[in-house]
Amino acid sequence: MIQHLIVLPVVVPLVAGILLLYQRQGLVRYKRIVSVVATVLMLLAAISLVKTAAQGEIVYYALGDWQPPFGIVLVLDRLSALMLLITALLAVGAVVFACAGDDEKGSNFHGLFQWQLLGINGAFLTGDLFNLFVFFEVLLLASYALLLHGGGKARIQASVHYVVLNLAGSSLFLIAVGILYGATGTLNMADMGQRLVDLPAERQGLVTAGALMLLVVFGLKAAIVPLYFWLPRAYAAAPAPVAALFAIMTKVGIYAILRVYSLIFSESAGTLDALEQSWIWWLALATLAVAGIGVIAARDLRLLVAYLVLISVGTLLAGVGMRSPQAISALLYYLMHTTLITGGLFLLAEMIGLQRGKAGTRIVKGRPMVQGNALALLFFIGAIAVIGMPPLSGAVGKALMLNAAEGTQRLWLWPLLLLASLASLVALSRAGSTLFWRSHRGSFSGSPLARRQWFGVVWLLSAAPILVALAGPISDYTQATAEQLSHPQRLIDTLISNAGEAP
């Protein structure tokens, strides 16, 4: 039964997207019900899959019963199950928030939303390098349209950069897949990793070229310096529910680096490990520095949150660059925290903007807000969490990251991460005091916000205390996940050595 459950995170959004796009006009209530129900079903499936993965079992689903390495497979391990759960939690908050009215600004919002979830979930589950490319394209095509949802000059300008850069990345991805297929004769990631062990010397150059191309592609998706400049404007311009869902998009790139370089280009495969570690480590530190400057310079709340996402990218990639099980475990805990909290902050920024009238999300003085006290409380919780101050989850995540650094790594990571946190503290303190304390006297602006909007924000920001309360079992899970990633042979044996046996 569990083998069939694996395919649900792909099939549910696919079917829901078809149903929603078929009914393009009118029927708002129908669209909302279908979209919310589908998203909740994905959450329930993800919870069940995490319980299965927590037992340490690696399971695969062979589409059409074509066994690996020849058939298309979906693979469930600890890492893919965790990423599915994070995505589903984020999606529930975003879709409920959108049902308060953002979804009515265009006729295809819910269908495109579901298909973006299809691409994201498929990317986390696929065991095939070409289908990783296919699912990347599905999520990108949906994101292109979602970025333009509601129209506007700023969104059109941001979408041009976003589309052009990602099309270039997709072309490079396809070339890299072709090179690696030509060198190894397979597209299954486990099979490719196994074949690289005994690869003839004359093909090593091709494999190195393909691996470095993939690093550039995944670095673009993750928004690492110097490939980051598309992210701040695109995320700041996107509709709030879309920007919240986009919080998982950079993590798709980070997941791909973890998956591909631990499974295909692992230490047993040969020469790329040290090169990849060096590149990612130094570029991650540069990303932290640039993002810290961007946070200080931001004069719009949406843009500020976008740079906070960029700080999290640098922090996560530094964990990848450290390449130790302890660092990967800390990375995964911090990934859960930053994805949900930054998603909630994007939604909260929209609520603040709605109550400030013409001032919107610009960090300038404005009239007092009707529900200013409640918004200020949520802003305070979100700010404390994302900065990394006790007692919320950001403090635990950053402490784990700092503790994972060893030797000379501490001399670089500690000052840069702490300075980026200080920059976030200064920027958010300035924003909060301007938005809530320095308001002009006069009549209140804005009207009461919808309950669905409050639900979406509270749903995501509640992760801050919950992740602390469950820090023990979550850390146990992430540690076991890191150990599983550091020993890819088990996954290879499951997919290749047992390929003749039906799962």
Short mmCIF file of C-alpha atoms in Angstrom, two decimals:
data_model
loop_
_atom_site.label_atom_id
_atom_site.label_comp_id
_atom_site.label_asym_id
_atom_site.label_seq_id
_atom_site.Cartn_x
_atom_site.Cartn_y
_atom_site.Cartn_z
CA MET A 1 0.00 0.00 0.00
CA ILE A 2 2.81 2.41 0.88
CA GLN A 3 4.26 2.11 -2.63
CA HIS A 4 1.05 3.54 -4.04
CA LEU A 5 0.97 6.27 -1.40
CA ILE A 6 4.30 7.59 -2.74
CA VAL A 7 2.69 8.67 -5.99
CA LEU A 8 -0.09 10.69 -4.29
CA PRO A 9 1.95 13.93 -3.93
CA VAL A 10 2.31 13.88 -7.71
CA VAL A 11 -1.08 12.55 -8.78
CA VAL A 12 -3.23 14.70 -6.46
CA PRO A 13 -1.98 18.12 -7.68
CA LEU A 14 -1.93 16.85 -11.28
CA VAL A 15 -5.61 15.83 -11.18
CA ALA A 16 -6.61 18.88 -9.14
CA GLY A 17 -4.80 21.18 -11.57
CA ILE A 18 -6.62 19.63 -14.54
CA LEU A 19 -10.00 20.00 -12.84
CA LEU A 20 -9.28 23.60 -11.90
CA LEU A 21 -7.91 24.69 -15.26
CA TYR A 22 -10.83 23.03 -17.03
CA GLN A 23 -13.20 25.35 -15.13
CA ARG A 24 -11.41 28.60 -15.93
CA GLN A 25 -14.24 31.11 -15.46
CA GLY A 26 -16.48 31.67 -12.46
CA LEU A 27 -17.20 29.00 -9.84
CA VAL A 28 -14.90 30.59 -7.28
CA ARG A 29 -16.23 28.47 -4.43
CA TYR A 30 -15.69 25.28 -6.45
CA LYS A 31 -12.08 26.22 -7.18
CA ARG A 32 -11.32 27.05 -3.59
CA ILE A 33 -12.80 23.81 -2.27
CA VAL A 34 -10.92 21.66 -4.80
CA SER A 35 -7.63 23.46 -4.21
CA VAL A 36 -7.82 23.42 -0.41
CA VAL A 37 -8.96 19.79 -0.27
CA ALA A 38 -6.17 18.72 -2.63
CA THR A 39 -3.57 20.58 -0.57
CA VAL A 40 -4.80 19.08 2.70
CA LEU A 41 -4.70 15.61 1.11
CA MET A 42 -1.08 16.26 0.17
CA LEU A 43 -0.36 17.23 3.77
CA LEU A 44 -1.94 14.03 5.09
CA ALA A 45 -0.01 11.96 2.54
CA ALA A 46 3.23 13.74 3.47
CA ILE A 47 2.69 13.02 7.19
CA SER A 48 2.12 9.35 6.42
CA LEU A 49 5.23 9.21 4.22
CA VAL A 50 7.36 10.83 6.94
CA LYS A 51 6.20 8.16 9.39
CA THR A 52 7.26 5.50 6.89
CA ALA A 53 10.60 7.12 6.16
CA ALA A 54 11.29 7.58 9.89
CA GLN A 55 11.60 3.79 10.16
CA GLY A 56 14.71 4.00 7.98
CA GLU A 57 13.18 2.19 5.04
CA ILE A 58 13.87 3.35 1.48
CA VAL A 59 10.93 2.64 -0.84
CA TYR A 60 10.47 3.25 -4.54
CA TYR A 61 7.52 3.32 -6.92
CA ALA A 62 8.14 2.08 -10.47
CA LEU A 63 5.76 3.84 -12.86
CA GLY A 64 4.19 1.38 -15.29
CA ASP A 65 5.98 -1.40 -13.33
CA TRP A 66 9.14 -0.71 -15.35
CA GLN A 67 11.89 -1.50 -12.89
CA PRO A 68 15.00 0.66 -12.43
CA PRO A 69 17.37 1.56 -13.96
CA PHE A 70 15.26 1.54 -17.13
CA GLY A 71 11.93 2.76 -15.81
CA ILE A 72 10.85 6.03 -14.19
CA VAL A 73 10.93 5.74 -10.41
CA LEU A 74 9.79 7.83 -7.47
CA VAL A 75 11.98 7.31 -4.42
CA LEU A 76 11.03 7.84 -0.80
CA ASP A 77 13.72 8.26 1.82
CA ARG A 78 14.06 10.48 4.87
CA LEU A 79 15.12 13.55 2.88
CA SER A 80 12.39 13.42 0.23
CA ALA A 81 9.70 12.76 2.87
CA LEU A 82 10.85 15.76 4.93
CA MET A 83 10.81 18.06 1.91
CA LEU A 84 7.30 16.90 0.99
CA LEU A 85 6.09 17.69 4.49
CA ILE A 86 7.62 21.18 4.49
CA THR A 87 6.07 21.91 1.09
CA ALA A 88 2.63 20.74 2.18
CA LEU A 89 2.70 22.78 5.39
CA LEU A 90 3.72 25.87 3.45
CA ALA A 91 1.11 25.26 0.75
CA VAL A 92 -1.77 24.94 3.22
CA GLY A 93 -1.04 28.37 4.70
CA ALA A 94 -0.58 29.98 1.29
CA VAL A 95 -3.69 28.53 -0.36
CA VAL A 96 -6.00 29.38 2.56
CA PHE A 97 -4.61 32.93 2.59
CA ALA A 98 -5.23 33.19 -1.17
CA CYS A 99 -8.87 32.18 -0.69
CA ALA A 100 -9.47 35.50 1.06
CA GLY A 101 -9.50 37.23 -2.33
CA ASP A 102 -6.05 37.09 -3.92
CA ASP A 103 -7.14 34.13 -6.03
CA GLU A 104 -9.84 36.21 -7.75
CA LYS A 105 -7.31 38.55 -9.41
CA GLY A 106 -6.85 35.97 -12.16
CA SER A 107 -8.87 33.03 -13.46
CA ASN A 108 -6.20 30.31 -13.25
CA PHE A 109 -4.60 30.85 -9.86
CA HIS A 110 -5.60 27.60 -8.17
CA GLY A 111 -4.84 25.40 -11.18
CA LEU A 112 -1.39 26.90 -11.57
CA PHE A 113 -0.83 26.69 -7.81
CA GLN A 114 -1.52 22.95 -7.89
CA TRP A 115 0.74 22.39 -10.88
CA GLN A 116 3.56 24.22 -9.16
CA LEU A 117 3.09 21.84 -6.25
CA LEU A 118 3.18 19.00 -8.79
CA GLY A 119 6.58 20.19 -10.04
CA ILE A 120 7.99 20.74 -6.55
CA ASN A 121 6.81 17.38 -5.19
CA GLY A 122 7.98 15.57 -8.31
CA ALA A 123 11.44 17.12 -8.03
CA PHE A 124 11.71 15.88 -4.43
CA LEU A 125 10.59 12.33 -5.29
CA THR A 126 12.14 11.53 -8.65
CA GLY A 127 15.06 9.14 -8.85
CA ASP A 128 15.81 10.02 -12.46
CA LEU A 129 18.03 12.91 -13.56
CA PHE A 130 16.05 13.69 -16.71
CA ASN A 131 12.76 13.70 -14.82
CA LEU A 132 14.34 16.05 -12.30
CA PHE A 133 14.73 18.38 -15.28
CA VAL A 134 11.11 17.73 -16.33
CA PHE A 135 9.70 18.53 -12.89
CA PHE A 136 11.89 21.62 -12.72
CA GLU A 137 10.28 22.80 -15.94
CA VAL A 138 6.76 22.08 -14.64
CA LEU A 139 7.27 24.13 -11.50
CA LEU A 140 9.00 26.92 -13.43
CA LEU A 141 6.25 27.17 -16.06
CA ALA A 142 3.63 27.43 -13.34
CA SER A 143 5.72 29.97 -11.44
CA TYR A 144 6.07 32.16 -14.55
CA ALA A 145 2.30 32.54 -14.74
CA LEU A 146 1.80 32.85 -10.98
CA LEU A 147 4.37 35.64 -10.81
CA LEU A 148 2.21 37.63 -13.25
CA HIS A 149 -1.03 36.87 -11.39
CA GLY A 150 -2.93 40.13 -10.97
CA GLY A 151 -0.72 42.04 -13.44
CA GLY A 152 1.15 45.26 -12.82
CA LYS A 153 4.29 46.92 -14.12
CA ALA A 154 6.54 45.74 -11.29
CA ARG A 155 5.51 42.10 -11.78
CA ILE A 156 6.06 42.25 -15.52
CA GLN A 157 9.54 43.73 -15.08
CA ALA A 158 10.49 41.18 -12.43
CA SER A 159 9.10 38.31 -14.49
CA VAL A 160 11.27 39.19 -17.51
CA HIS A 161 14.49 38.72 -15.52
CA TYR A 162 13.09 35.65 -13.80
CA VAL A 163 12.01 33.95 -17.02
CA VAL A 164 15.15 34.76 -19.05
CA LEU A 165 17.56 33.55 -16.37
CA ASN A 166 15.62 30.39 -15.66
CA LEU A 167 15.32 29.57 -19.37
CA ALA A 168 19.09 29.89 -19.62
CA GLY A 169 19.44 27.63 -16.60
CA SER A 170 17.06 25.08 -18.12
CA SER A 171 19.09 24.99 -21.33
CA LEU A 172 22.28 24.40 -19.35
CA PHE A 173 20.52 21.71 -17.30
CA LEU A 174 19.49 19.83 -20.44
CA ILE A 175 23.01 20.03 -21.88
CA ALA A 176 24.46 18.70 -18.60
CA VAL A 177 21.98 15.80 -18.57
CA GLY A 178 22.93 14.95 -22.16
CA ILE A 179 26.64 14.99 -21.34
CA LEU A 180 26.22 12.75 -18.31
CA TYR A 181 23.97 10.35 -20.21
CA GLY A 182 26.52 10.14 -23.00
CA ALA A 183 29.31 9.45 -20.52
CA THR A 184 27.49 6.90 -18.35
CA GLY A 185 24.71 5.47 -20.52
CA THR A 186 22.02 5.93 -17.86
CA LEU A 187 19.73 8.58 -16.39
CA ASN A 188 18.82 6.84 -13.16
CA MET A 189 20.72 8.71 -10.44
CA ALA A 190 21.52 5.62 -8.38
CA ASP A 191 22.70 3.71 -11.44
CA MET A 192 24.76 6.69 -12.59
CA GLY A 193 26.47 6.92 -9.21
CA GLN A 194 27.31 3.23 -9.38
CA ARG A 195 28.72 3.46 -12.91
CA LEU A 196 30.91 6.45 -12.10
CA VAL A 197 32.97 4.27 -9.76
CA ASP A 198 34.43 2.33 -12.69
CA LEU A 199 34.21 5.04 -15.34
CA PRO A 200 37.01 4.94 -17.97
CA ALA A 201 39.59 7.71 -17.57
CA GLU A 202 38.82 9.20 -20.98
CA ARG A 203 35.27 10.04 -19.85
CA GLN A 204 36.22 11.71 -16.58
CA GLY A 205 36.49 15.11 -18.25
CA LEU A 206 32.94 14.87 -19.60
CA VAL A 207 31.60 13.91 -16.19
CA THR A 208 33.42 16.79 -14.54
CA ALA A 209 32.01 19.23 -17.09
CA GLY A 210 28.48 17.89 -16.60
CA ALA A 211 28.79 18.03 -12.82
CA LEU A 212 29.98 21.64 -12.85
CA MET A 213 27.14 22.60 -15.21
CA LEU A 214 24.66 21.08 -12.77
CA LEU A 215 26.28 23.02 -9.94
CA VAL A 216 25.69 26.25 -11.88
CA VAL A 217 22.07 25.29 -12.60
CA PHE A 218 21.27 24.34 -9.02
CA GLY A 219 23.13 27.44 -7.80
CA LEU A 220 20.87 29.55 -10.02
CA LYS A 221 17.77 27.86 -8.62
CA ALA A 222 19.03 28.34 -5.07
CA ALA A 223 19.98 31.99 -5.81
CA ILE A 224 23.61 31.78 -4.72
CA VAL A 225 25.99 34.68 -5.45
CA PRO A 226 26.57 35.71 -8.24
CA LEU A 227 23.35 34.11 -9.57
CA TYR A 228 21.05 35.65 -7.00
CA PHE A 229 20.01 38.99 -8.50
CA TRP A 230 16.73 37.69 -9.94
CA LEU A 231 15.38 36.72 -6.51
CA PRO A 232 14.79 39.93 -4.49
CA ARG A 233 12.71 41.77 -7.10
CA ALA A 234 10.81 38.68 -8.23
CA TYR A 235 9.84 37.67 -4.70
CA ALA A 236 9.00 41.24 -3.71
CA ALA A 237 6.78 41.72 -6.78
CA ALA A 238 4.92 38.39 -6.59
CA PRO A 239 1.42 38.18 -5.05
CA ALA A 240 1.67 37.33 -1.35
CA PRO A 241 0.48 33.67 -1.56
CA VAL A 242 2.81 33.11 -4.52
CA ALA A 243 5.76 34.70 -2.72
CA ALA A 244 5.03 32.49 0.29
CA LEU A 245 5.08 29.36 -1.88
CA PHE A 246 8.23 30.65 -3.57
CA ALA A 247 9.92 30.33 -0.15
CA ILE A 248 10.37 26.63 -0.99
CA MET A 249 11.70 27.31 -4.50
CA THR A 250 15.28 28.11 -3.48
CA LYS A 251 15.22 24.99 -1.30
CA VAL A 252 14.53 22.90 -4.42
CA GLY A 253 17.95 23.98 -5.68
CA ILE A 254 19.56 23.16 -2.33
CA TYR A 255 17.79 19.78 -2.26
CA ALA A 256 19.07 19.04 -5.76
CA ILE A 257 22.65 19.77 -4.69
CA LEU A 258 22.28 17.50 -1.67
CA ARG A 259 20.67 14.72 -3.66
CA VAL A 260 22.79 14.76 -6.81
CA TYR A 261 26.17 15.33 -5.20
CA SER A 262 25.64 12.80 -2.43
CA LEU A 263 24.19 10.11 -4.68
CA ILE A 264 25.87 10.57 -8.07
CA PHE A 265 29.07 12.43 -7.25
CA SER A 266 29.69 11.00 -3.80
CA GLU A 267 33.17 10.41 -2.43
CA SER A 268 33.13 6.87 -3.77
CA ALA A 269 32.56 8.19 -7.29
CA GLY A 270 35.81 10.06 -7.51
CA THR A 271 37.20 13.56 -7.79
CA LEU A 272 34.41 16.10 -7.59
CA ASP A 273 33.70 16.18 -3.87
CA ALA A 274 36.48 18.55 -2.82
CA LEU A 275 35.88 20.87 -5.79
CA GLU A 276 32.14 21.08 -5.12
CA GLN A 277 32.70 21.64 -1.41
CA SER A 278 35.16 24.49 -2.03
CA TRP A 279 32.97 26.29 -4.58
CA ILE A 280 29.80 26.07 -2.52
CA TRP A 281 31.49 27.05 0.74
CA TRP A 282 33.01 30.30 -0.51
CA LEU A 283 30.00 31.30 -2.62
CA ALA A 284 27.71 30.62 0.37
CA LEU A 285 29.76 32.98 2.51
CA ALA A 286 29.60 35.61 -0.25
CA THR A 287 25.82 35.16 -0.40
CA LEU A 288 25.57 35.78 3.35
CA ALA A 289 27.58 39.00 3.03
CA VAL A 290 25.59 40.35 0.07
CA ALA A 291 22.24 39.44 1.63
CA GLY A 292 23.17 41.19 4.88
CA ILE A 293 23.88 44.39 2.95
CA GLY A 294 20.62 43.99 1.01
CA VAL A 295 18.58 43.64 4.20
CA ILE A 296 19.99 46.88 5.56
CA ALA A 297 19.37 48.71 2.27
CA ALA A 298 15.76 47.49 1.77
CA ARG A 299 13.13 50.22 2.00
CA ASP A 300 10.13 47.99 1.35
CA LEU A 301 8.89 45.25 3.67
CA ARG A 302 8.45 42.73 0.85
CA LEU A 303 11.98 43.38 -0.40
CA LEU A 304 13.33 43.07 3.13
CA VAL A 305 11.74 39.63 3.50
CA ALA A 306 13.15 38.62 0.10
CA TYR A 307 16.66 39.45 1.34
CA LEU A 308 15.94 37.45 4.50
CA VAL A 309 15.30 34.50 2.18
CA LEU A 310 18.68 35.20 0.60
CA ILE A 311 20.36 35.14 4.04
CA SER A 312 18.80 31.73 4.63
CA VAL A 313 20.15 30.57 1.25
CA GLY A 314 23.68 31.54 2.25
CA THR A 315 23.30 29.84 5.63
CA LEU A 316 21.95 26.62 4.13
CA LEU A 317 24.59 26.45 1.42
CA ALA A 318 27.30 27.00 4.02
CA GLY A 319 25.95 23.85 5.68
CA VAL A 320 26.20 22.05 2.35
CA GLY A 321 29.77 23.31 1.94
CA MET A 322 30.80 21.96 5.36
CA ARG A 323 29.80 18.48 4.15
CA SER A 324 29.60 16.74 7.51
CA PRO A 325 26.62 14.78 8.85
CA GLN A 326 26.33 17.24 11.73
CA ALA A 327 26.20 20.19 9.30
CA ILE A 328 23.61 18.48 7.09
CA SER A 329 21.47 17.72 10.14
CA ALA A 330 21.65 21.36 11.27
CA LEU A 331 20.92 22.50 7.72
CA LEU A 332 17.72 20.45 7.55
CA TYR A 333 16.41 21.78 10.86
CA TYR A 334 17.18 25.35 9.81
CA LEU A 335 15.57 24.70 6.40
CA MET A 336 12.28 23.77 8.04
CA HIS A 337 12.38 26.89 10.17
CA THR A 338 13.33 29.43 7.51
CA THR A 339 10.94 28.12 4.83
CA LEU A 340 7.85 28.34 7.02
CA ILE A 341 8.77 31.58 8.79
CA THR A 342 9.74 33.55 5.67
CA GLY A 343 6.59 32.25 3.97
CA GLY A 344 4.57 33.58 6.88
CA LEU A 345 6.38 36.93 6.74
CA PHE A 346 5.46 37.37 3.07
CA LEU A 347 1.80 36.87 3.97
CA LEU A 348 2.11 39.19 6.96
CA ALA A 349 3.69 41.90 4.79
CA GLU A 350 0.64 41.75 2.52
CA MET A 351 -1.73 42.15 5.48
CA ILE A 352 0.23 45.15 6.76
CA GLY A 353 0.20 46.69 3.30
CA LEU A 354 -3.56 46.26 3.00
CA GLN A 355 -4.12 48.19 6.24
CA ARG A 356 -1.72 51.02 5.43
CA GLY A 357 -3.55 52.31 2.36
CA LYS A 358 -1.37 54.27 -0.08
CA ALA A 359 1.77 53.71 2.01
CA GLY A 360 1.49 49.97 1.31
CA THR A 361 4.52 47.93 2.30
CA ARG A 362 6.98 50.83 1.96
CA ILE A 363 8.87 51.41 5.21
CA VAL A 364 7.64 54.96 5.69
CA LYS A 365 5.33 56.69 8.17
CA GLY A 366 1.65 56.11 7.69
CA ARG A 367 -1.65 56.31 9.48
CA PRO A 368 -2.33 53.94 12.39
CA MET A 369 -3.83 50.59 11.37
CA VAL A 370 -7.20 49.25 12.44
CA GLN A 371 -5.72 45.94 13.62
CA GLY A 372 -2.27 47.32 14.30
CA ASN A 373 -1.80 45.67 17.69
CA ALA A 374 -2.44 42.15 16.42
CA LEU A 375 -0.27 42.72 13.34
CA ALA A 376 2.50 44.15 15.51
CA LEU A 377 2.44 41.04 17.72
CA LEU A 378 2.72 38.72 14.71
CA PHE A 379 5.47 40.90 13.25
CA PHE A 380 7.39 40.71 16.54
CA ILE A 381 7.11 36.90 16.64
CA GLY A 382 8.17 36.56 13.02
CA ALA A 383 11.05 39.00 13.43
CA ILE A 384 12.39 37.30 16.57
CA ALA A 385 12.17 33.91 14.86
CA VAL A 386 13.83 34.88 11.58
CA ILE A 387 16.62 36.86 13.28
CA GLY A 388 17.53 33.85 15.39
CA MET A 389 16.89 35.19 18.87
CA PRO A 390 15.78 32.91 21.75
CA PRO A 391 13.45 31.31 22.55
CA LEU A 392 12.11 30.59 19.04
CA SER A 393 13.24 28.15 16.36
CA GLY A 394 15.63 30.51 14.58
CA ALA A 395 17.91 30.52 17.61
CA VAL A 396 18.00 26.71 17.69
CA GLY A 397 18.63 26.46 13.93
CA LYS A 398 21.46 28.99 13.90
CA ALA A 399 23.04 27.53 17.04
CA LEU A 400 23.09 24.12 15.36
CA MET A 401 24.67 25.63 12.24
CA LEU A 402 27.34 27.46 14.23
CA ASN A 403 28.09 24.37 16.31
CA ALA A 404 28.50 22.27 13.15
CA ALA A 405 31.39 24.43 11.89
CA GLU A 406 34.81 22.93 12.54
CA GLY A 407 38.33 24.35 12.61
CA THR A 408 38.89 27.25 10.22
CA GLN A 409 35.25 27.06 9.12
CA ARG A 410 34.33 28.80 12.38
CA LEU A 411 36.62 31.73 11.59
CA TRP A 412 34.52 32.45 8.47
CA LEU A 413 31.01 31.29 9.28
CA TRP A 414 30.63 32.65 12.81
CA PRO A 415 31.34 36.33 12.08
CA LEU A 416 29.45 36.37 8.77
CA LEU A 417 26.35 34.60 10.10
CA LEU A 418 26.28 36.71 13.26
CA LEU A 419 26.76 39.93 11.29
CA ALA A 420 23.96 38.92 8.90
CA SER A 421 21.76 38.28 11.94
CA LEU A 422 22.70 41.69 13.34
CA ALA A 423 21.82 43.30 10.00
CA SER A 424 18.45 41.54 10.12
CA LEU A 425 17.89 42.76 13.67
CA VAL A 426 18.64 46.35 12.71
CA ALA A 427 16.52 46.24 9.55
CA LEU A 428 13.50 44.61 11.20
CA SER A 429 13.72 46.89 14.24
CA ARG A 430 13.72 49.90 11.95
CA ALA A 431 10.82 48.51 9.93
CA GLY A 432 8.76 47.63 13.00
CA SER A 433 9.26 50.98 14.70
CA THR A 434 8.38 52.84 11.50
CA LEU A 435 5.32 50.75 10.67
CA PHE A 436 3.81 50.50 14.14
CA TRP A 437 5.25 53.21 16.41
CA ARG A 438 5.93 56.20 14.18
CA SER A 439 2.48 56.42 12.64
CA HIS A 440 0.96 59.84 12.00
CA ARG A 441 -1.94 60.92 14.11
CA GLY A 442 -5.30 60.75 12.46
CA SER A 443 -8.03 58.32 11.56
CA PHE A 444 -7.28 54.62 11.33
CA SER A 445 -6.56 53.21 7.87
CA GLY A 446 -7.68 49.91 6.42
CA SER A 447 -10.56 47.58 7.12
CA PRO A 448 -10.60 44.40 9.21
CA LEU A 449 -8.75 41.54 7.54
CA ALA A 450 -10.34 38.24 6.59
CA ARG A 451 -10.10 35.25 8.92
CA ARG A 452 -8.49 33.21 6.17
CA GLN A 453 -5.63 35.67 6.01
CA TRP A 454 -5.10 35.46 9.76
CA PHE A 455 -5.19 31.68 9.56
CA GLY A 456 -2.54 31.56 6.85
CA VAL A 457 -0.11 33.75 8.78
CA VAL A 458 -0.70 32.11 12.18
CA TRP A 459 -0.42 28.64 10.60
CA LEU A 460 3.08 29.39 9.29
CA LEU A 461 4.44 31.53 12.11
CA SER A 462 3.32 28.98 14.70
CA ALA A 463 6.17 26.83 13.39
CA ALA A 464 8.55 29.01 15.45
CA PRO A 465 7.47 27.72 18.88
CA ILE A 466 6.42 24.27 17.62
CA LEU A 467 9.87 23.53 16.16
CA VAL A 468 11.38 24.41 19.54
CA ALA A 469 8.92 22.21 21.43
CA LEU A 470 9.68 19.31 19.08
CA ALA A 471 13.38 20.08 18.68
CA GLY A 472 14.41 16.72 20.15
CA PRO A 473 12.53 14.36 17.81
CA ILE A 474 13.08 16.67 14.83
CA SER A 475 16.83 16.74 15.47
CA ASP A 476 16.84 12.95 15.78
CA TYR A 477 15.11 12.72 12.41
CA THR A 478 17.45 15.20 10.70
CA GLN A 479 20.52 13.46 12.15
CA ALA A 480 19.29 10.12 10.81
CA THR A 481 18.61 11.81 7.46
CA ALA A 482 22.16 13.17 7.33
CA GLU A 483 23.56 9.72 8.09
CA GLN A 484 21.40 8.21 5.36
CA LEU A 485 22.66 10.78 2.86
CA SER A 486 26.27 10.11 3.81
CA HIS A 487 25.82 6.42 2.95
CA PRO A 488 24.25 6.44 -0.54
CA GLN A 489 25.08 2.80 -1.19
CA ARG A 490 21.93 1.68 0.59
CA LEU A 491 19.74 3.66 -1.80
CA ILE A 492 21.77 2.33 -4.74
CA ASP A 493 21.30 -1.23 -3.50
CA THR A 494 17.54 -0.69 -3.07
CA LEU A 495 17.06 0.64 -6.58
CA ILE A 496 19.68 -1.29 -8.57
CA SER A 497 20.63 -4.47 -6.77
CA ASN A 498 16.97 -5.30 -6.11
CA ALA A 499 15.72 -4.02 -9.46
CA GLY A 500 14.54 -7.41 -10.54
CA GLU A 501 12.19 -7.66 -7.59
CA ALA A 502 8.89 -5.77 -7.63
CA PRO A 503 8.69 -3.38 -4.69
#
